[in-house]
mmCIF file of C-alpha atoms in Angstrom:
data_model
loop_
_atom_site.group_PDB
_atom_site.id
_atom_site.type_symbol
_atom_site.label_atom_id
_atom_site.label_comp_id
_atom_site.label_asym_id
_atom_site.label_seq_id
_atom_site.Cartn_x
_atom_site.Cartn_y
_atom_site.Cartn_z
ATOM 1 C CA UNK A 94 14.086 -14.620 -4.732
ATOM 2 C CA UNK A 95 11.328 -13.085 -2.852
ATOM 3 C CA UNK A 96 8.118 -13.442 -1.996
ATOM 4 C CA UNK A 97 5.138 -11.413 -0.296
ATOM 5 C CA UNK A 98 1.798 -13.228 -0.271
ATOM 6 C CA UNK A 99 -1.475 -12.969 1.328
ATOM 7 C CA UNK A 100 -3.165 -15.749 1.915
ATOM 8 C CA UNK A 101 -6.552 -14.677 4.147
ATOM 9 C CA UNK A 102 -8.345 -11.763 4.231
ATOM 10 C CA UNK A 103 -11.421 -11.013 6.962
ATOM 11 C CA UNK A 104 -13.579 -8.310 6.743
ATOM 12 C CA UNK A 105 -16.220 -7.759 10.088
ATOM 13 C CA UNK A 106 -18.101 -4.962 8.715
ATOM 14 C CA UNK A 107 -18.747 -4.773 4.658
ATOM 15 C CA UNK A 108 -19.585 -0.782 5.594
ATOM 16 C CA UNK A 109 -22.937 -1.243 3.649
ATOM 17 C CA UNK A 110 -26.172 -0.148 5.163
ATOM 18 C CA UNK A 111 -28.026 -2.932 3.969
ATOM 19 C CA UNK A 112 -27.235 -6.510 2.746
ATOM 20 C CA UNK A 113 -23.882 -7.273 0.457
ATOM 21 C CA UNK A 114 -21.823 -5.016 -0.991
ATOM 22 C CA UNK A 115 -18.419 -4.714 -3.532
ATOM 23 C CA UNK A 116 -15.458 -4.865 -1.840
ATOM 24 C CA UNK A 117 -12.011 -3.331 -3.734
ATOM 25 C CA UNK A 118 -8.572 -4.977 -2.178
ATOM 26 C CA UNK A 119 -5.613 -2.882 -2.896
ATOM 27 C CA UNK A 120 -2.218 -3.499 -2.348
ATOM 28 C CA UNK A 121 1.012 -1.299 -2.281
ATOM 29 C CA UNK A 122 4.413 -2.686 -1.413
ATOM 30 C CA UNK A 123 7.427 -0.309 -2.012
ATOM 31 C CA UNK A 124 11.190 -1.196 -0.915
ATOM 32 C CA UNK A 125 14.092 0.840 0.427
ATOM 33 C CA UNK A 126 15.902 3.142 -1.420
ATOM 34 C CA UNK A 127 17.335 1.017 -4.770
ATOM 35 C CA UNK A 128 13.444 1.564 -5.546
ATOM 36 C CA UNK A 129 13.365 5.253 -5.133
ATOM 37 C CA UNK A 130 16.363 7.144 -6.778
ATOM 38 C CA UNK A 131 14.715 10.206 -7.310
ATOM 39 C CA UNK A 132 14.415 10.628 -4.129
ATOM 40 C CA UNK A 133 17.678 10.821 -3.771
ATOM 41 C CA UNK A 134 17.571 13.105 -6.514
ATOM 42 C CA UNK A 135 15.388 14.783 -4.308
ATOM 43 C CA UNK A 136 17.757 16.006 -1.611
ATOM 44 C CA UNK A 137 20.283 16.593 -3.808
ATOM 45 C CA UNK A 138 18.569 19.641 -5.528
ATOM 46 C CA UNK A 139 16.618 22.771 -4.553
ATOM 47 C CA UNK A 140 15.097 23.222 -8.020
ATOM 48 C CA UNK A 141 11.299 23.656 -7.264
ATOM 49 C CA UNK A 142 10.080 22.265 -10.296
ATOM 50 C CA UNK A 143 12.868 19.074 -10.408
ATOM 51 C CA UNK A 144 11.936 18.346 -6.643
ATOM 52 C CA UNK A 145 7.514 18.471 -7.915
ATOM 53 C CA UNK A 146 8.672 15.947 -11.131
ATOM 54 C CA UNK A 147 10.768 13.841 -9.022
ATOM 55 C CA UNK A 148 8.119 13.755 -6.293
ATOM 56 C CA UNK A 149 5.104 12.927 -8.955
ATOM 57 C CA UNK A 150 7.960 9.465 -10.387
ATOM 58 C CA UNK A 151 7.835 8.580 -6.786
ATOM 59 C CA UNK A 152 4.119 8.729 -6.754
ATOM 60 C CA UNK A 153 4.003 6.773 -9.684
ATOM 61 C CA UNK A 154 5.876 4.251 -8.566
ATOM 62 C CA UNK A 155 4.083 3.746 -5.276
ATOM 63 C CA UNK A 156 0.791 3.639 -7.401
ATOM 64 C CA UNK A 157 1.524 1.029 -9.960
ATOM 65 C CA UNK A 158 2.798 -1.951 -7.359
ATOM 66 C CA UNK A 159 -1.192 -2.121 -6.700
ATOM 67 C CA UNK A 160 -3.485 -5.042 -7.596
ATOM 68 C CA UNK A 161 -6.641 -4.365 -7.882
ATOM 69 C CA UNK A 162 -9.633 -7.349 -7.053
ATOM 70 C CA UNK A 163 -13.194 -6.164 -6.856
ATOM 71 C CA UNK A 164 -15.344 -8.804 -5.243
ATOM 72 C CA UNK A 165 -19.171 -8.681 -5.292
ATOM 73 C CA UNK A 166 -21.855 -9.513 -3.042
ATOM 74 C CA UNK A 167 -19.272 -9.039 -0.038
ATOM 75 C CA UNK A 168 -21.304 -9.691 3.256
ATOM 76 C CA UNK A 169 -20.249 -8.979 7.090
ATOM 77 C CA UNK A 170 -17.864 -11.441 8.461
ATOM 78 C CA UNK A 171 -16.554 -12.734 5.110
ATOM 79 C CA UNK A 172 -13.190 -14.565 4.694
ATOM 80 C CA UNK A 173 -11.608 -14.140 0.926
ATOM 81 C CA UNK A 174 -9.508 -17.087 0.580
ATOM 82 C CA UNK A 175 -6.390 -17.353 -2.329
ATOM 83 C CA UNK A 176 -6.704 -20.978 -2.889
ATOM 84 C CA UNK A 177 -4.440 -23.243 -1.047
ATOM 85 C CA UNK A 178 -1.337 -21.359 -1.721
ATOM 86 C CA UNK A 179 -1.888 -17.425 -1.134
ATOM 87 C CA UNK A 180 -1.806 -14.904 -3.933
ATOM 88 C CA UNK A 181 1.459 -13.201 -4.493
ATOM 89 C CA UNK A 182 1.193 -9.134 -4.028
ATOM 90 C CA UNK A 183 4.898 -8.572 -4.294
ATOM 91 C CA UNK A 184 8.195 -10.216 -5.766
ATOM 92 C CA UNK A 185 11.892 -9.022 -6.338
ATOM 93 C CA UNK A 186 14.732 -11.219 -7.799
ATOM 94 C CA UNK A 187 16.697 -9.793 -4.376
ATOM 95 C CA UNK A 188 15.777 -9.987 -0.903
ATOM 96 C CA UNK A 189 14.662 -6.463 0.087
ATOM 97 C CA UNK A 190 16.436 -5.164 3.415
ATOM 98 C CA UNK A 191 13.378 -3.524 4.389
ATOM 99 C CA UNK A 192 9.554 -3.241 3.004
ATOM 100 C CA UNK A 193 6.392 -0.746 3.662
ATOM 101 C CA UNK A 194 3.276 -2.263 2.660
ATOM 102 C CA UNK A 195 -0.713 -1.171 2.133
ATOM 103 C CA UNK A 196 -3.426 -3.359 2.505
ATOM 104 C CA UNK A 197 -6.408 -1.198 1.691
ATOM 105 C CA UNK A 198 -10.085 -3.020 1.276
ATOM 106 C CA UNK A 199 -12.525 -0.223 0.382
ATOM 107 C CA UNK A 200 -16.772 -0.656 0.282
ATOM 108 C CA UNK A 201 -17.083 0.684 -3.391
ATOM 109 C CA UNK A 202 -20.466 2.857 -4.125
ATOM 110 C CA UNK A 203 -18.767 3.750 -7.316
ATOM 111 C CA UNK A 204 -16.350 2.399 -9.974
ATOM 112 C CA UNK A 205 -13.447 1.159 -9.922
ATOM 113 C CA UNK A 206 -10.519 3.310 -11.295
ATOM 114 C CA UNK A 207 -7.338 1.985 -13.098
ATOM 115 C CA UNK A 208 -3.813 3.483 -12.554
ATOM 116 C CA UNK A 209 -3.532 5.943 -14.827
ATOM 117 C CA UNK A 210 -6.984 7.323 -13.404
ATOM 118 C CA UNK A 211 -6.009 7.076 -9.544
ATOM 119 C CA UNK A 212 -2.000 8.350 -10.270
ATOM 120 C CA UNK A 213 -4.061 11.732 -11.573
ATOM 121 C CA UNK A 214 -6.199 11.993 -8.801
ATOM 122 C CA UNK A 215 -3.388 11.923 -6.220
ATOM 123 C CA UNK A 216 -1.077 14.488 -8.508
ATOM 124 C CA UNK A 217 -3.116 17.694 -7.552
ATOM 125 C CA UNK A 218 -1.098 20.581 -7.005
ATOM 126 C CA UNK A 219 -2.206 20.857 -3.510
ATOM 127 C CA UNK A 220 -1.034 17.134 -3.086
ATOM 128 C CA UNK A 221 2.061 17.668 -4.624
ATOM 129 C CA UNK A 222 2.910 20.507 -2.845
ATOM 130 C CA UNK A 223 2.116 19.248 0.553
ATOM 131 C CA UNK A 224 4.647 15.943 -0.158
ATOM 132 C CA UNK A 225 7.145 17.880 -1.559
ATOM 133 C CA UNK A 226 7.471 20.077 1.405
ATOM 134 C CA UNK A 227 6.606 16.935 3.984
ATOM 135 C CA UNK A 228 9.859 15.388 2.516
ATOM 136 C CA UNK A 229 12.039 18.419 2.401
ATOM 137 C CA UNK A 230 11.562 18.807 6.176
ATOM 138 C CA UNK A 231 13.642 15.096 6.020
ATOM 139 C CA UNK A 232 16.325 16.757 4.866
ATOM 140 C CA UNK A 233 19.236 16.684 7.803
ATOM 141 C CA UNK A 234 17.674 13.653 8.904
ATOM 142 C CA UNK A 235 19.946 10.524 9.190
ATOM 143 C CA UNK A 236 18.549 8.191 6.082
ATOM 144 C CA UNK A 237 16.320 11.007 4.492
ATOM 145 C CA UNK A 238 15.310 9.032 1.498
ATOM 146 C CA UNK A 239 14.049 5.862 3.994
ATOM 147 C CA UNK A 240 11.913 8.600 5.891
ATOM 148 C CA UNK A 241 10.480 9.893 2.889
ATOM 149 C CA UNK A 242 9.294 6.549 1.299
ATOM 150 C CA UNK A 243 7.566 6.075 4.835
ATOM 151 C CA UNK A 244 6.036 9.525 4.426
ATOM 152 C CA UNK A 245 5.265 8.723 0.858
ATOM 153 C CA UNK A 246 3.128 6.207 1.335
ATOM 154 C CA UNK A 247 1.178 7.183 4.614
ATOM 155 C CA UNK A 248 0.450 9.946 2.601
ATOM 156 C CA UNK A 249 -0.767 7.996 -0.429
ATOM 157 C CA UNK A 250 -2.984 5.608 1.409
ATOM 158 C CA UNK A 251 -4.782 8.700 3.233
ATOM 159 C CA UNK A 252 -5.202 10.596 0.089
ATOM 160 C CA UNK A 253 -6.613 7.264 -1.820
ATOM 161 C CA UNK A 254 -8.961 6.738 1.476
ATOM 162 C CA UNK A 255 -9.957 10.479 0.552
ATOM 163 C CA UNK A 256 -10.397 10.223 -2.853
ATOM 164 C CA UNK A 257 -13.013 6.994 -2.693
ATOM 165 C CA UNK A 258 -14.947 8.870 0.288
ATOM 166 C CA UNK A 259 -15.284 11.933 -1.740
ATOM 167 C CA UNK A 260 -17.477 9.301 -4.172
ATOM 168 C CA UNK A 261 -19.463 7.698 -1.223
ATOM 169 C CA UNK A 262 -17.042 4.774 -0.782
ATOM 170 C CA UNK A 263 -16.500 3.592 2.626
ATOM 171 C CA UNK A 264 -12.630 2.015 3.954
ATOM 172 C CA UNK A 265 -13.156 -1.427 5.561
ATOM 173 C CA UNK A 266 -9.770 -1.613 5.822
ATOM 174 C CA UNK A 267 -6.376 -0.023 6.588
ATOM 175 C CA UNK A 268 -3.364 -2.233 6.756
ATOM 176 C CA UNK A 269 0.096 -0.593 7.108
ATOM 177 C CA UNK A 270 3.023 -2.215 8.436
ATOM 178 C CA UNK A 271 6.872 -2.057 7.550
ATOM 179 C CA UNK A 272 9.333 -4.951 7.696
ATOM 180 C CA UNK A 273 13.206 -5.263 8.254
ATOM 181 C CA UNK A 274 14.820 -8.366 6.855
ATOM 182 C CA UNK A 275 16.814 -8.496 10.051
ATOM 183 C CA UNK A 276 14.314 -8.382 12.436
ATOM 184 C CA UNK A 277 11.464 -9.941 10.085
ATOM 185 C CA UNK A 278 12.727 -12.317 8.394
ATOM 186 C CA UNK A 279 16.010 -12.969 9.071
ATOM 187 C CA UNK A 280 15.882 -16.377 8.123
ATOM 188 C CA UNK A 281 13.788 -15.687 4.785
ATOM 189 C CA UNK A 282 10.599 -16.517 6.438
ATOM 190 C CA UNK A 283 7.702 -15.060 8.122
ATOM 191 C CA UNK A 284 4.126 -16.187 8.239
ATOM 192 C CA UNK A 285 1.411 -14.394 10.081
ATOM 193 C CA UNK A 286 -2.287 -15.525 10.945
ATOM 194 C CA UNK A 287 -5.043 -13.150 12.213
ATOM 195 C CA UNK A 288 -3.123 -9.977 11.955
ATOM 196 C CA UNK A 289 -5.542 -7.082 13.333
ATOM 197 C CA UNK A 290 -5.601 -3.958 10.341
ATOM 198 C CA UNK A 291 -5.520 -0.098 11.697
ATOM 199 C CA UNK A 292 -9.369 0.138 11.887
ATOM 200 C CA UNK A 293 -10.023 -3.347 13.787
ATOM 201 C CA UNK A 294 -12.286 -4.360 11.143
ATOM 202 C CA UNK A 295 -9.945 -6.730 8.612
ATOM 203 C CA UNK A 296 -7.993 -9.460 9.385
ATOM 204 C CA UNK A 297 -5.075 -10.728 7.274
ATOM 205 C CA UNK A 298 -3.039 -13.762 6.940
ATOM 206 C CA UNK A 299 0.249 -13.531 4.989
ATOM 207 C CA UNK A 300 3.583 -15.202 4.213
ATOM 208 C CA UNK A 301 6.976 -14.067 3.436
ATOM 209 C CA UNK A 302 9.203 -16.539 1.665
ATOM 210 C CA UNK A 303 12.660 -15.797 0.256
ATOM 211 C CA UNK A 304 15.933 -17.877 -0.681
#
């Protein structure tokens, strides 16, 4: 079995002008390529319209490992704590040989969405279009699928940032990190305190636990 948990999260800015605000934590955690067949499908077709279906499953996919936590009144400086044993944001009956993961904590000024809402959002055509031919450039690379899930989900946590700044909402937090079991956790264990995010403003504190 394994585990992904996060135990601490710390947020130095809440990105509202004034007093608290509402702070939405979203997670995305994808694995290697037994996660992603069609993208192997992918690069084994030139079919425009296969490569655009296969390309909106992967999306899919990356979408629907989020959770999704609103928290109110969020001030500056605030620690979120998972009670005394972390809150679990991924699991898999196998240990993964490698991981990408997206911490995202965004100041919301609007709504929360659900996954069916934000999965249409991202699926434009001009979206679509720009992954599909971001991928197919990985195409004589060595491990093309591996360097497409990374380019998958880069691209989905800028276009989500995107999306919730288009509606006034403000990111106060971009984590985005990758992990290799033999460098990572080797031993079926990792635990981190105090990890800095992209934008210096969040903090996180998470465990990796597998046997």
């Amino acid at each position: 079995m394994f585990y992904l948990r996060i135990n601490k999260v710390k947020i130095l800015n809440n990105r509202e002008m004034l007093g608290k605000g509402e702070i939405q934590l979203m997670s995305f955690v994808t694995k290697g390529e037994s996660d992603f067949p069609m993208l192997e499908g992918f690069f084994k077709t030139n079919h425009s319209a296969l490569r655009r279906d296969l390309v909106i499953q992967a999306v899919g996919k990356v979408v629907s490992s989020r959770i999704i936590m609103p928290i109110q009144k969020f001030k500056d400086n605030q620690e979120i704590f998972f009670g005394d044993s972390g809150y679990i944001v991924y699991r898999s009956e196998e240990i993964p040989e490698d991981l990408n993961w997206i911490f995202l904590a965004i100041e919301l000024d609007h709504r929360t969405r659900d996954n069916a809402e934000l999965t249409s959002l991202l699926v434009t055509e001009n979206n679509i279009t720009n992954i599909v031919d971001s991928i197919a450039s990985l195409s004589n690379s060595e491990n093309p699928v591996v360097h497409a899930i990374t380019k998958l989900t880069t691209f989905i946590a800028k276009a989500i940032t995107e999306i919730f700044k288009s509606d006034r909402d403000d990111q106060a937090g971009l984590f985005l990190t990758s992990f290799i079991k033999k460098e990572h956790y080797p031993n079926g264990k990792r635990d981190k305190k105090n990890v800095p995010d992209l934008t210096s403003n969040m903090l996180i504190d998470y465990t990796i636990f597998a046997y």
